[in-house]
Amino acid sequence: MNMTRKPRYCLQCDDGTVLELKVKDVTVTVDGVSRVVPDVAGWHCPKCSEIEFVDADSAERISIALRSAREEAGAGNGEAIRAMRKKIGLKQTEAGQLFGGGVNAFSLYERGKARPGKSTVILLELLTRHPELVAEVRGRF
Ligand SMILES: [Zn+2]
């Protein structure tokens, strides 16, 4: 890389902040769900999260990490949890007993105060698609 080229300015900050050409680990976060992407090459803004990529690989890895974080955040967000619980006809307290986590667990998930575990989200999604299995799961308690 040619280090003597003219400085590049952050278009996001738009206040004359100079971008730094380097390789560094970048953390992407979507609604509290984070992914660390190691060794991202590019022009990094020291003030905001702006990156001007210099290779396709770094850009691709950031985009994969963002997609993955977005999926996890979407699946575990309070509104999605509430919608699935209602669709399978469970009260919050019943859901907490059935899925584990205690009677207050779903109240916390749905208000965004806590995040359900991955297995809870998967089971909720499964039951939403196969509501005929809810009775079977209920029968275990
Ligand atoms: Zn910036």
Short mmCIF file of C-alpha atoms and ligand atoms in Angstrom, two decimals:
data_model
loop_
_atom_site.label_atom_id
_atom_site.label_comp_id
_atom_site.label_asym_id
_atom_site.label_seq_id
_atom_site.Cartn_x
_atom_site.Cartn_y
_atom_site.Cartn_z
CA MET A 1 0.00 0.00 0.00
CA ASN A 2 1.21 3.48 -0.78
CA MET A 3 1.39 5.30 2.56
CA THR A 4 2.40 8.64 1.03
CA ARG A 5 -0.90 9.34 -0.70
CA LYS A 6 -2.99 12.33 0.31
CA PRO A 7 -5.02 12.09 3.51
CA ARG A 8 -8.56 10.77 3.22
CA TYR A 9 -11.31 12.42 5.19
CA CYS A 10 -14.30 10.77 6.83
CA LEU A 11 -17.38 11.55 4.77
CA GLN A 12 -19.58 10.31 7.64
CA CYS A 13 -18.15 12.77 10.21
CA ASP A 14 -17.74 15.41 7.50
CA ASP A 15 -15.66 17.60 9.82
CA GLY A 16 -12.17 17.03 8.49
CA THR A 17 -11.49 13.87 10.50
CA VAL A 18 -8.62 12.05 8.79
CA LEU A 19 -9.08 8.33 8.11
CA GLU A 20 -6.29 5.97 9.20
CA LEU A 21 -5.09 3.27 6.82
CA LYS A 22 -4.59 0.14 8.92
CA VAL A 23 -5.62 -3.41 9.73
CA LYS A 24 -7.58 -3.83 12.94
CA ASP A 25 -10.26 -5.90 14.66
CA VAL A 26 -13.71 -4.37 14.21
CA THR A 27 -16.75 -5.01 16.41
CA VAL A 28 -20.12 -4.71 14.70
CA THR A 29 -23.23 -4.43 16.89
CA VAL A 30 -26.90 -4.72 15.94
CA ASP A 31 -29.41 -4.12 18.76
CA GLY A 32 -26.95 -5.32 21.39
CA VAL A 33 -25.80 -8.38 19.45
CA SER A 34 -22.08 -8.10 18.63
CA ARG A 35 -19.64 -9.81 16.32
CA VAL A 36 -15.88 -9.25 16.25
CA VAL A 37 -14.36 -9.27 12.77
CA PRO A 38 -10.58 -9.72 13.00
CA ASP A 39 -8.00 -8.01 10.80
CA VAL A 40 -10.20 -5.66 8.81
CA ALA A 41 -8.08 -3.76 6.28
CA GLY A 42 -9.12 -0.30 5.23
CA TRP A 43 -9.28 3.39 5.99
CA HIS A 44 -10.73 3.53 9.50
CA CYS A 45 -12.27 6.62 11.04
CA PRO A 46 -10.91 7.19 14.57
CA LYS A 47 -14.16 8.92 15.60
CA CYS A 48 -17.03 7.00 14.04
CA SER A 49 -17.34 3.44 12.72
CA GLU A 50 -16.79 4.43 9.08
CA ILE A 51 -14.48 2.18 7.08
CA GLU A 52 -13.42 2.65 3.48
CA PHE A 53 -12.42 -0.83 2.45
CA VAL A 54 -9.31 -1.51 0.42
CA ASP A 55 -10.05 -5.16 -0.30
CA ALA A 56 -13.14 -7.22 -1.06
CA ASP A 57 -12.37 -9.79 1.63
CA SER A 58 -12.66 -7.38 4.57
CA ALA A 59 -15.85 -5.86 3.18
CA GLU A 60 -17.34 -9.33 2.70
CA ARG A 61 -16.43 -10.46 6.22
CA ILE A 62 -18.00 -7.31 7.73
CA SER A 63 -21.13 -7.87 5.70
CA ILE A 64 -21.41 -11.52 6.84
CA ALA A 65 -20.93 -10.49 10.49
CA LEU A 66 -23.60 -7.78 10.17
CA ARG A 67 -26.05 -10.21 8.59
CA SER A 68 -25.43 -12.77 11.33
CA ALA A 69 -25.84 -10.18 14.13
CA ARG A 70 -28.98 -8.80 12.46
CA GLU A 71 -30.50 -12.28 12.26
CA GLU A 72 -29.77 -13.05 15.90
CA ALA A 73 -31.03 -9.63 17.04
CA GLY A 74 -34.20 -9.99 15.00
CA ALA A 75 -34.95 -13.51 16.22
CA GLY A 76 -34.41 -12.61 19.86
CA ASN A 77 -36.05 -9.22 20.03
CA GLY A 78 -38.95 -8.64 22.37
CA GLU A 79 -41.60 -8.06 19.74
CA ALA A 80 -40.71 -11.22 17.84
CA ILE A 81 -40.75 -13.27 21.05
CA ARG A 82 -44.13 -11.87 22.08
CA ALA A 83 -45.62 -12.51 18.64
CA MET A 84 -44.45 -16.14 18.64
CA ARG A 85 -45.61 -16.78 22.21
CA LYS A 86 -49.06 -15.40 21.43
CA LYS A 87 -49.28 -17.34 18.19
CA ILE A 88 -48.84 -20.61 20.08
CA GLY A 89 -51.32 -19.50 22.74
CA LEU A 90 -49.18 -19.43 25.86
CA LYS A 91 -49.32 -16.94 28.73
CA GLN A 92 -45.99 -15.40 29.74
CA THR A 93 -45.86 -17.43 32.95
CA GLU A 94 -46.69 -20.69 31.12
CA ALA A 95 -44.00 -19.99 28.53
CA GLY A 96 -41.46 -19.36 31.29
CA GLN A 97 -42.28 -22.69 32.92
CA LEU A 98 -42.32 -24.57 29.63
CA PHE A 99 -39.14 -23.15 28.13
CA GLY A 100 -37.31 -22.66 31.41
CA GLY A 101 -36.08 -19.41 32.84
CA GLY A 102 -38.89 -19.02 35.38
CA VAL A 103 -42.27 -17.31 35.45
CA ASN A 104 -40.80 -13.84 34.79
CA ALA A 105 -38.50 -14.85 31.93
CA PHE A 106 -40.86 -13.94 29.08
CA SER A 107 -41.86 -10.68 30.69
CA LEU A 108 -38.15 -9.76 30.70
CA TYR A 109 -37.55 -10.97 27.11
CA GLU A 110 -40.55 -9.13 25.73
CA ARG A 111 -39.60 -5.87 27.42
CA GLY A 112 -36.06 -6.21 26.11
CA LYS A 113 -34.63 -6.55 29.63
CA ALA A 114 -33.12 -9.94 28.92
CA ARG A 115 -32.32 -12.07 25.92
CA PRO A 116 -33.67 -15.60 25.52
CA GLY A 117 -31.14 -18.34 24.89
CA LYS A 118 -30.67 -19.61 21.37
CA SER A 119 -32.45 -22.91 22.15
CA THR A 120 -35.52 -21.02 23.42
CA VAL A 121 -35.70 -19.01 20.21
CA ILE A 122 -35.31 -22.13 18.07
CA LEU A 123 -38.01 -24.01 20.00
CA LEU A 124 -40.36 -21.02 19.78
CA GLU A 125 -39.81 -20.80 16.02
CA LEU A 126 -40.39 -24.54 15.63
CA LEU A 127 -43.62 -24.47 17.65
CA THR A 128 -44.83 -21.45 15.71
CA ARG A 129 -44.45 -23.45 12.51
CA HIS A 130 -45.85 -26.64 14.06
CA PRO A 131 -48.48 -25.52 16.58
CA GLU A 132 -49.81 -29.10 16.75
CA LEU A 133 -46.72 -29.89 18.87
CA VAL A 134 -47.57 -27.35 21.58
CA ALA A 135 -49.94 -29.78 23.31
CA GLU A 136 -47.23 -32.43 23.35
CA VAL A 137 -44.70 -30.05 24.89
CA ARG A 138 -47.33 -28.88 27.41
CA GLY A 139 -48.00 -32.46 28.40
CA ARG A 140 -44.51 -32.67 29.87
CA PHE A 141 -45.41 -30.27 32.66
ZN ZN B 1 -16.01 9.36 10.95
#
